[in-house]
mmCIF file of C-alpha atoms in Angstrom:
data_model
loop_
_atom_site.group_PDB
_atom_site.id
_atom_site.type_symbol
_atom_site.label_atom_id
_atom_site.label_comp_id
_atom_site.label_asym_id
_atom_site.label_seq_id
_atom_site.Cartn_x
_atom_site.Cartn_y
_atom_site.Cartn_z
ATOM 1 C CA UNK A 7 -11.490 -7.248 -29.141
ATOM 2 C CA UNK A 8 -14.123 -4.555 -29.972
ATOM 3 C CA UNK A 9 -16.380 -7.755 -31.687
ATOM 4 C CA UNK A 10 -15.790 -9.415 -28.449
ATOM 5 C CA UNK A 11 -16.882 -6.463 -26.319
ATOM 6 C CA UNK A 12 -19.504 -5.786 -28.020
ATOM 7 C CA UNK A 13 -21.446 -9.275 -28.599
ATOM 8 C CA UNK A 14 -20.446 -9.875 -24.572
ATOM 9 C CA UNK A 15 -22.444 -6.557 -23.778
ATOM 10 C CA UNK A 16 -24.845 -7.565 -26.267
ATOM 11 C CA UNK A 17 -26.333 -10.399 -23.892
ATOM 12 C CA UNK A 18 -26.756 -7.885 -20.986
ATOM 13 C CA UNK A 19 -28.960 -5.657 -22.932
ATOM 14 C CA UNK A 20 -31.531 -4.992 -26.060
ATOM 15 C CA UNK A 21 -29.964 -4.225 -29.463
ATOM 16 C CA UNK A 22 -31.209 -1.754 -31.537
ATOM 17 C CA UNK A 23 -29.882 -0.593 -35.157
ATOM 18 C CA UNK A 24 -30.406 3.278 -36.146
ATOM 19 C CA UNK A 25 -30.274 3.741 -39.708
ATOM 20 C CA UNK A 26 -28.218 0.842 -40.809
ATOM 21 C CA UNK A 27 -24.869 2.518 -39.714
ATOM 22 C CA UNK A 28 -24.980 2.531 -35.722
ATOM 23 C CA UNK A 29 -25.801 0.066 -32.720
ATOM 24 C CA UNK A 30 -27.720 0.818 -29.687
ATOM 25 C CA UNK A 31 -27.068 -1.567 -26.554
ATOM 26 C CA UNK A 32 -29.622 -0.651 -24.081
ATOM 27 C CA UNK A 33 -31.080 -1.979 -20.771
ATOM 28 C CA UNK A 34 -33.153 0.700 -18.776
ATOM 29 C CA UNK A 35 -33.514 -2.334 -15.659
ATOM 30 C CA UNK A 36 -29.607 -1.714 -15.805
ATOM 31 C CA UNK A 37 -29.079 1.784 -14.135
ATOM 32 C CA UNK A 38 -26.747 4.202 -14.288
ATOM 33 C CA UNK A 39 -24.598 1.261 -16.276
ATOM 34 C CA UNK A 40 -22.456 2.817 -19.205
ATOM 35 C CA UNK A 41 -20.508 -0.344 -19.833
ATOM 36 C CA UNK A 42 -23.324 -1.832 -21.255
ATOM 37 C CA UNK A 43 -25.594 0.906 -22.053
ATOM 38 C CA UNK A 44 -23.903 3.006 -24.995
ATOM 39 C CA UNK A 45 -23.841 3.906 -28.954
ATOM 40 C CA UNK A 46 -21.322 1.929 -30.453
ATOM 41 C CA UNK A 47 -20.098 1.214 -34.162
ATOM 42 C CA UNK A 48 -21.160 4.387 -36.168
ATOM 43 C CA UNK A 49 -20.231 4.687 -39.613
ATOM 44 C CA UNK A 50 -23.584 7.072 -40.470
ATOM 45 C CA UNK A 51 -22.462 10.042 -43.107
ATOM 46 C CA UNK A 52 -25.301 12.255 -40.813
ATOM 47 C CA UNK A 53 -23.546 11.794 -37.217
ATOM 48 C CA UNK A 54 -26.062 14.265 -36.186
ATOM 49 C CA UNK A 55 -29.018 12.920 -36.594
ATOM 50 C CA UNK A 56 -27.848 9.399 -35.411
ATOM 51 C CA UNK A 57 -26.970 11.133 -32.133
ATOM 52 C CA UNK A 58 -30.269 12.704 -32.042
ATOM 53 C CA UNK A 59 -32.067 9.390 -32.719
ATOM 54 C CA UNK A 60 -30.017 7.788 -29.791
ATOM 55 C CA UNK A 61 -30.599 10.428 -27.439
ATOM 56 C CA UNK A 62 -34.674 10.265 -27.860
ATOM 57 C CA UNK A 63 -34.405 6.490 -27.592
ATOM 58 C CA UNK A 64 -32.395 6.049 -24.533
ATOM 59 C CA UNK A 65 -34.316 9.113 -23.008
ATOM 60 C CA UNK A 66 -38.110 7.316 -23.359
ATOM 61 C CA UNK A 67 -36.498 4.560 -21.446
ATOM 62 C CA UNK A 68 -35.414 6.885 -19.015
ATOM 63 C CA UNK A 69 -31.927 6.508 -19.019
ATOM 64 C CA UNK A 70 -28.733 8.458 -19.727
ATOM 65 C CA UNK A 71 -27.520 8.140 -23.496
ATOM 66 C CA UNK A 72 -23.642 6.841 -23.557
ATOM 67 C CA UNK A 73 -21.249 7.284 -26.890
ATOM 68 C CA UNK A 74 -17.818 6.007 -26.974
ATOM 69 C CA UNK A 75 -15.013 7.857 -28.831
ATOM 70 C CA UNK A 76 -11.875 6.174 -29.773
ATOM 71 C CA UNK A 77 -9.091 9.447 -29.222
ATOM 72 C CA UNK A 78 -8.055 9.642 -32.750
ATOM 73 C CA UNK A 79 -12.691 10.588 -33.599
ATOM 74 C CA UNK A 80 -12.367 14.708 -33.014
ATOM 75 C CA UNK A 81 -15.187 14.712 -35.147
ATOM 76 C CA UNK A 82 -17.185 12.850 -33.503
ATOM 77 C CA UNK A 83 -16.274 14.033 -29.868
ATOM 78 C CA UNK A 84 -16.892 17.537 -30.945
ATOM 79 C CA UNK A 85 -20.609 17.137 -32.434
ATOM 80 C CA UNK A 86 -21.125 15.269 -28.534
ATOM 81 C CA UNK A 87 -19.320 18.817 -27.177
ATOM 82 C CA UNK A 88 -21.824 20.374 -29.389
ATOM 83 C CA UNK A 89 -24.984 18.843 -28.686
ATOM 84 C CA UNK A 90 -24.353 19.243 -24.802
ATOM 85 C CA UNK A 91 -22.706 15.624 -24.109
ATOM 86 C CA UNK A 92 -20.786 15.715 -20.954
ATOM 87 C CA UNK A 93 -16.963 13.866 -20.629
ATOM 88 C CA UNK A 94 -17.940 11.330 -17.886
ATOM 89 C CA UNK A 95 -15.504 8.656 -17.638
ATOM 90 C CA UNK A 96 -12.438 7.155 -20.353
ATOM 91 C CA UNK A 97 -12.394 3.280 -20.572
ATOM 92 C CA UNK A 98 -8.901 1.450 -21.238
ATOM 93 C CA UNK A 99 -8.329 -2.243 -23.511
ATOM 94 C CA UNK A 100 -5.395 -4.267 -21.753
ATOM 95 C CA UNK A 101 -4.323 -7.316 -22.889
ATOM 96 C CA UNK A 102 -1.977 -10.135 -21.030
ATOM 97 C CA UNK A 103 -0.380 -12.571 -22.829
ATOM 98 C CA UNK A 104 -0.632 -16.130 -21.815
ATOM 99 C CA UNK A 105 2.925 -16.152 -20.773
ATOM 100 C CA UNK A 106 2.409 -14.012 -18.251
ATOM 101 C CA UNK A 107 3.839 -15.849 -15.257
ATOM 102 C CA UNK A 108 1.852 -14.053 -12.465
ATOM 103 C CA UNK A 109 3.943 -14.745 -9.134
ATOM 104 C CA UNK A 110 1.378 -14.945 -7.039
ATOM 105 C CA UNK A 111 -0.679 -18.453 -5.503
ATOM 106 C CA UNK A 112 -2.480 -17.757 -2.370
ATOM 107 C CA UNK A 113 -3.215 -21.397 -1.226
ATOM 108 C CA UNK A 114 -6.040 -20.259 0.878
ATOM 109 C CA UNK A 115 -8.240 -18.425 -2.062
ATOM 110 C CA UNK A 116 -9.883 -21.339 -4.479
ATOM 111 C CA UNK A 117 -11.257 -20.441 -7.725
ATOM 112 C CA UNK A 118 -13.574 -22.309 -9.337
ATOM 113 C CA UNK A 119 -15.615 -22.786 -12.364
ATOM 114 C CA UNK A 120 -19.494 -22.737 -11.584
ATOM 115 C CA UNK A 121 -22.183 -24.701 -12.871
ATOM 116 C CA UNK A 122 -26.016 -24.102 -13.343
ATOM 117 C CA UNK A 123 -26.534 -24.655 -9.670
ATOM 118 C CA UNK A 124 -24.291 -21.818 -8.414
ATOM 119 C CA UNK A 125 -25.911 -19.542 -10.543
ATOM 120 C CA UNK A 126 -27.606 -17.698 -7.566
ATOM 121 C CA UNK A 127 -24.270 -17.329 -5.445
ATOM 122 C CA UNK A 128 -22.152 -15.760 -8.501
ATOM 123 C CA UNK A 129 -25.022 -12.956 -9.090
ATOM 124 C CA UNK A 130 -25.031 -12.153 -5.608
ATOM 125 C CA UNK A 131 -21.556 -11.394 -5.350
ATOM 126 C CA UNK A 132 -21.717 -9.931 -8.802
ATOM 127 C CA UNK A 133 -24.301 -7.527 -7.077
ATOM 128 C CA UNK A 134 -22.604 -7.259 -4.042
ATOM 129 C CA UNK A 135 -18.855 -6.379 -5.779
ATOM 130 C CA UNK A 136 -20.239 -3.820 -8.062
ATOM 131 C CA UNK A 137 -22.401 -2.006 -5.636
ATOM 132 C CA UNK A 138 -25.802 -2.701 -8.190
ATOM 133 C CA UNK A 139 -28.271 -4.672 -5.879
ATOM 134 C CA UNK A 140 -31.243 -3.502 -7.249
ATOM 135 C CA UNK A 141 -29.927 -4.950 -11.011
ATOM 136 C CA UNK A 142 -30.539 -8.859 -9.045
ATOM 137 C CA UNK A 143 -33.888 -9.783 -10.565
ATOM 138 C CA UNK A 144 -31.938 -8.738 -14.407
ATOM 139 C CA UNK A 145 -28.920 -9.931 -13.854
ATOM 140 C CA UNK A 146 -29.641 -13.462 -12.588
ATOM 141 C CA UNK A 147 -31.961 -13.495 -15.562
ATOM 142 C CA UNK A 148 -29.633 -12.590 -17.890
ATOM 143 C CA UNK A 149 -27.062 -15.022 -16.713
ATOM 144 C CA UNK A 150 -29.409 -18.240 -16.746
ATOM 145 C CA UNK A 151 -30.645 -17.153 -19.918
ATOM 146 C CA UNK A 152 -26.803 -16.854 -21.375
ATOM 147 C CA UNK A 153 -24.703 -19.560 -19.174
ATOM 148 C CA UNK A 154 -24.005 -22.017 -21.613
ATOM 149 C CA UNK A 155 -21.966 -18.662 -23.743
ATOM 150 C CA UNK A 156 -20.078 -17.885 -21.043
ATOM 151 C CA UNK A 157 -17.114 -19.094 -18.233
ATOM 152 C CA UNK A 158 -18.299 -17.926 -14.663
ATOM 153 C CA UNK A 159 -16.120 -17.866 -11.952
ATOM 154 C CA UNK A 160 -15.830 -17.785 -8.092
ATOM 155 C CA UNK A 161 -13.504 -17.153 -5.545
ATOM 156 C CA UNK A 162 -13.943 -18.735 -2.230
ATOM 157 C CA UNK A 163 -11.721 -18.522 0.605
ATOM 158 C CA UNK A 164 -10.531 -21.784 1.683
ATOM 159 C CA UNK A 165 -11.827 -22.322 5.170
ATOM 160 C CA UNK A 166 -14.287 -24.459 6.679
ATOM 161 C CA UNK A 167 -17.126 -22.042 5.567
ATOM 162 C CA UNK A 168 -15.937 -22.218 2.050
ATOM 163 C CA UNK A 169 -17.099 -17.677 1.839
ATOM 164 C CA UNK A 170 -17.519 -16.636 -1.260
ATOM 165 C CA UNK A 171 -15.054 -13.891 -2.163
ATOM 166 C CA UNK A 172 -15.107 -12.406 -5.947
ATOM 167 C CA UNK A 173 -16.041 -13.306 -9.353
ATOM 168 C CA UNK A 174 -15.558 -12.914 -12.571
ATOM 169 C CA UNK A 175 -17.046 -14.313 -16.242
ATOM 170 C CA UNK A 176 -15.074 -15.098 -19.462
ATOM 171 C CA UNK A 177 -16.510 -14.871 -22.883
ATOM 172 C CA UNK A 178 -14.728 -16.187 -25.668
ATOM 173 C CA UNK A 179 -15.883 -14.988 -29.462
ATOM 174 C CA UNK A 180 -14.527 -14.304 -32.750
ATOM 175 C CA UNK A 181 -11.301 -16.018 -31.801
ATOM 176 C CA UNK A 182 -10.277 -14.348 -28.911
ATOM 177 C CA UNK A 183 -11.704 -14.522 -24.808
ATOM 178 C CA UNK A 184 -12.366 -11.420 -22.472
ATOM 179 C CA UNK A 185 -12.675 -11.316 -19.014
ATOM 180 C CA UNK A 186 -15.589 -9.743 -17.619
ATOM 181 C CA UNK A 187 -17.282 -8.456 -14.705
ATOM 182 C CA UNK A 188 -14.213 -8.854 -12.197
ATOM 183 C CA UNK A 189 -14.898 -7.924 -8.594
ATOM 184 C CA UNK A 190 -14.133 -8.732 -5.000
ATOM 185 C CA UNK A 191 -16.558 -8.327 -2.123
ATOM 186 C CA UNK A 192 -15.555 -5.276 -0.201
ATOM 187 C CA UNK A 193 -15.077 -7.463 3.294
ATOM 188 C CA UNK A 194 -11.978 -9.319 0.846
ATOM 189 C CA UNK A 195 -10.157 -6.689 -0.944
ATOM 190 C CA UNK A 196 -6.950 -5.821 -0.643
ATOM 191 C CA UNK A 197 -6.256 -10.018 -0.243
ATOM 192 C CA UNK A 198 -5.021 -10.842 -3.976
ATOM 193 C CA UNK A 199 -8.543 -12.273 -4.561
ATOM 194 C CA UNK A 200 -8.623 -10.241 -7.907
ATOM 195 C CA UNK A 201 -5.096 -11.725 -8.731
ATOM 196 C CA UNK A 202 -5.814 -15.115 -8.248
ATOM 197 C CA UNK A 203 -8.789 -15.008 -10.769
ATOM 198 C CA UNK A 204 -6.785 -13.379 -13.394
ATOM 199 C CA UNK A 205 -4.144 -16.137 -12.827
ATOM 200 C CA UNK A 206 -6.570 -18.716 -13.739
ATOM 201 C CA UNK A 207 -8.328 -17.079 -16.482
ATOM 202 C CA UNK A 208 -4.916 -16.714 -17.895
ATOM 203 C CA UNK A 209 -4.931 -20.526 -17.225
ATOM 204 C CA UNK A 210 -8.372 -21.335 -19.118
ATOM 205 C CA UNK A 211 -7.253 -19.371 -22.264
ATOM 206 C CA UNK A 212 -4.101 -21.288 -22.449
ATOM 207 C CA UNK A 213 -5.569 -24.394 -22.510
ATOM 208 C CA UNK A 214 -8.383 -23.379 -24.665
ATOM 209 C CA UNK A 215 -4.768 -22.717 -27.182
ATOM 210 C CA UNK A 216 -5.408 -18.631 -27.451
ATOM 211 C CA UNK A 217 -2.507 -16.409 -27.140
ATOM 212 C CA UNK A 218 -3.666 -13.840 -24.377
ATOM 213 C CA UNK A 219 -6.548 -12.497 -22.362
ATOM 214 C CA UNK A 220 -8.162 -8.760 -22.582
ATOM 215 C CA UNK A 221 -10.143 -6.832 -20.025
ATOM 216 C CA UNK A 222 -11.379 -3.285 -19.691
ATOM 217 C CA UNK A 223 -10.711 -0.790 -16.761
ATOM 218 C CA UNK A 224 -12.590 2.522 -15.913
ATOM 219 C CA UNK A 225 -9.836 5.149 -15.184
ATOM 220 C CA UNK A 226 -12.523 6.714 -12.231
ATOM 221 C CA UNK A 227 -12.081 2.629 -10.675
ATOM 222 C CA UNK A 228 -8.713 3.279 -10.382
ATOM 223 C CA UNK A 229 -7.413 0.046 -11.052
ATOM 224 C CA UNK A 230 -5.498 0.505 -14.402
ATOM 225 C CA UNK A 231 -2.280 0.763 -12.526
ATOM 226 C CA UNK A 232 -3.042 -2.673 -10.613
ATOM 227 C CA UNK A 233 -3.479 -4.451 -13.985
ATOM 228 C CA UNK A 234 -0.348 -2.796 -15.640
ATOM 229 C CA UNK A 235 1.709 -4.263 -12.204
ATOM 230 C CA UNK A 236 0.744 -7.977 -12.851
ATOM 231 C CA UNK A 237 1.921 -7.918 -16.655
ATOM 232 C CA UNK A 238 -1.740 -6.158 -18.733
ATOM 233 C CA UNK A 239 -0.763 -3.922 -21.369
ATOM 234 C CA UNK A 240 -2.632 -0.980 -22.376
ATOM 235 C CA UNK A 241 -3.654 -1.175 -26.083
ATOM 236 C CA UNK A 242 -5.722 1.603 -26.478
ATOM 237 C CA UNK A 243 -8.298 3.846 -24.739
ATOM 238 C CA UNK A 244 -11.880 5.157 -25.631
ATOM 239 C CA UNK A 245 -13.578 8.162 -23.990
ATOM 240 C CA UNK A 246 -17.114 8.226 -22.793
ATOM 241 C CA UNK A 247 -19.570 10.838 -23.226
ATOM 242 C CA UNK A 248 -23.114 11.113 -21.695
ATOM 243 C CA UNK A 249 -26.497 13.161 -22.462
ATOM 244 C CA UNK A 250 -27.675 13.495 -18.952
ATOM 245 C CA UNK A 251 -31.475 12.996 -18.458
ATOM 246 C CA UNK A 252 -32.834 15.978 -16.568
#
């Protein structure tokens, strides 16, 4: 799951190595992001000086430098503590498996996969969902550049006008397939829009013969209870610190 995550965040963003022994994911066009932006897979004997390294990069391309910490790295958490890192948000792994019978089929939400065409209409609601409007330009580059990697999806709601609703993406790698970049516009939430994609993602990986689906949840979103009602698991969580740009 953490190869998946990470080569899925690795599209949305430059990839730098420090020193052999950590990864940089970085994408100053992508503001304020710390799902994508962060220092990830550190195995460097001087922590400190990798920190330092990452700080002075992601500060000259004036953005906030992101580290994630498993719970069981004190070590690592308390060099951040030291070197001024601020406790900013925790980040949760859930996994559903394919046998998840989710009782729930709204006959008037359709989900669909998109092709190159639609493009346009899933970064738009992408934009819209997640509040990010100013990350268009990026993001609809990013996606034409990577479509043929990934499963996009969108929700309509079955009426004559056919209104987009939500979307989501599903990237499948080393074996296993997350889903991605879930969200509902706010006019449609609250509608089992969200529920309806997860039931057909579940659908996609069990054709495509894999034995369950992950996803990721922000505990400041909320939403980790939601995804614990339909049947998601939670495997493990990861804290995430921040050095603030002034």
């Amino acid at each position: 799951m953490e190869s998946n995550e990470f080569y899925f965040c690795s599209l949305w963003t430059e990839h730098l190595k420090i020193s052999n022994c950590a990864d940089i994911l970085v994408n100053e066009k992508l503001t304020q992001d710390y799902f994508f932006n962060r220092l990830t897979n550190m195995t460097c004997r001087d922590i400190g000086s990798a920190i330092d390294e990452c700080v002075r990069i992601f500060l000259n391309k004036g953005t906030n430098c992101y580290v994630y910490v498993t719970d069981d790295n004190r070590k690592l958490e308390s060099i951040l503590l030291k070197k001024r890192f601020t406790l900013v948000d925790s980040m949760s792994v859930l996994r559903s498996s394919i046998s998840n019978n989710i009782e729930y089929d709204n006959k008037i939400i359709d989900v669909i996969k998109i092709d190159g065409d639609s493009i346009p209409i899933w970064v738009d609601v992408f934009c819209h969902a997640f509040d990010v409007l100013d990350w268009k330009c990026e993001v609809e580059r990013i996606i034409k550049s990577h479509f043929k990697e990934l499963t996009l999806l969108l929700s309509f709601l079955n009426n004559k006008n056919s209104i987009p609703a939500g979307c989501a993406a599903l990237f499948n790698r080393s074996g296993l397939i997350g889903l991605y970049c879930l969200g509902t516009l706010p006019a449609f939430r609250g509608q089992g829009i969200a529920t309806k994609m997860i039931k057909v993602a579940l659908g996609i990986a069990q054709r495509r013969q894999l034995n369950f689906i992950f996803l990721q949840a922000f505990a400041n979103e909320g939403f980790i209870s939601f995804y614990n009602k339909i049947g998601f698991q939670t495997l493990y969580k990861k804290k995430i610190y921040a050095f603030l740009k002034e």
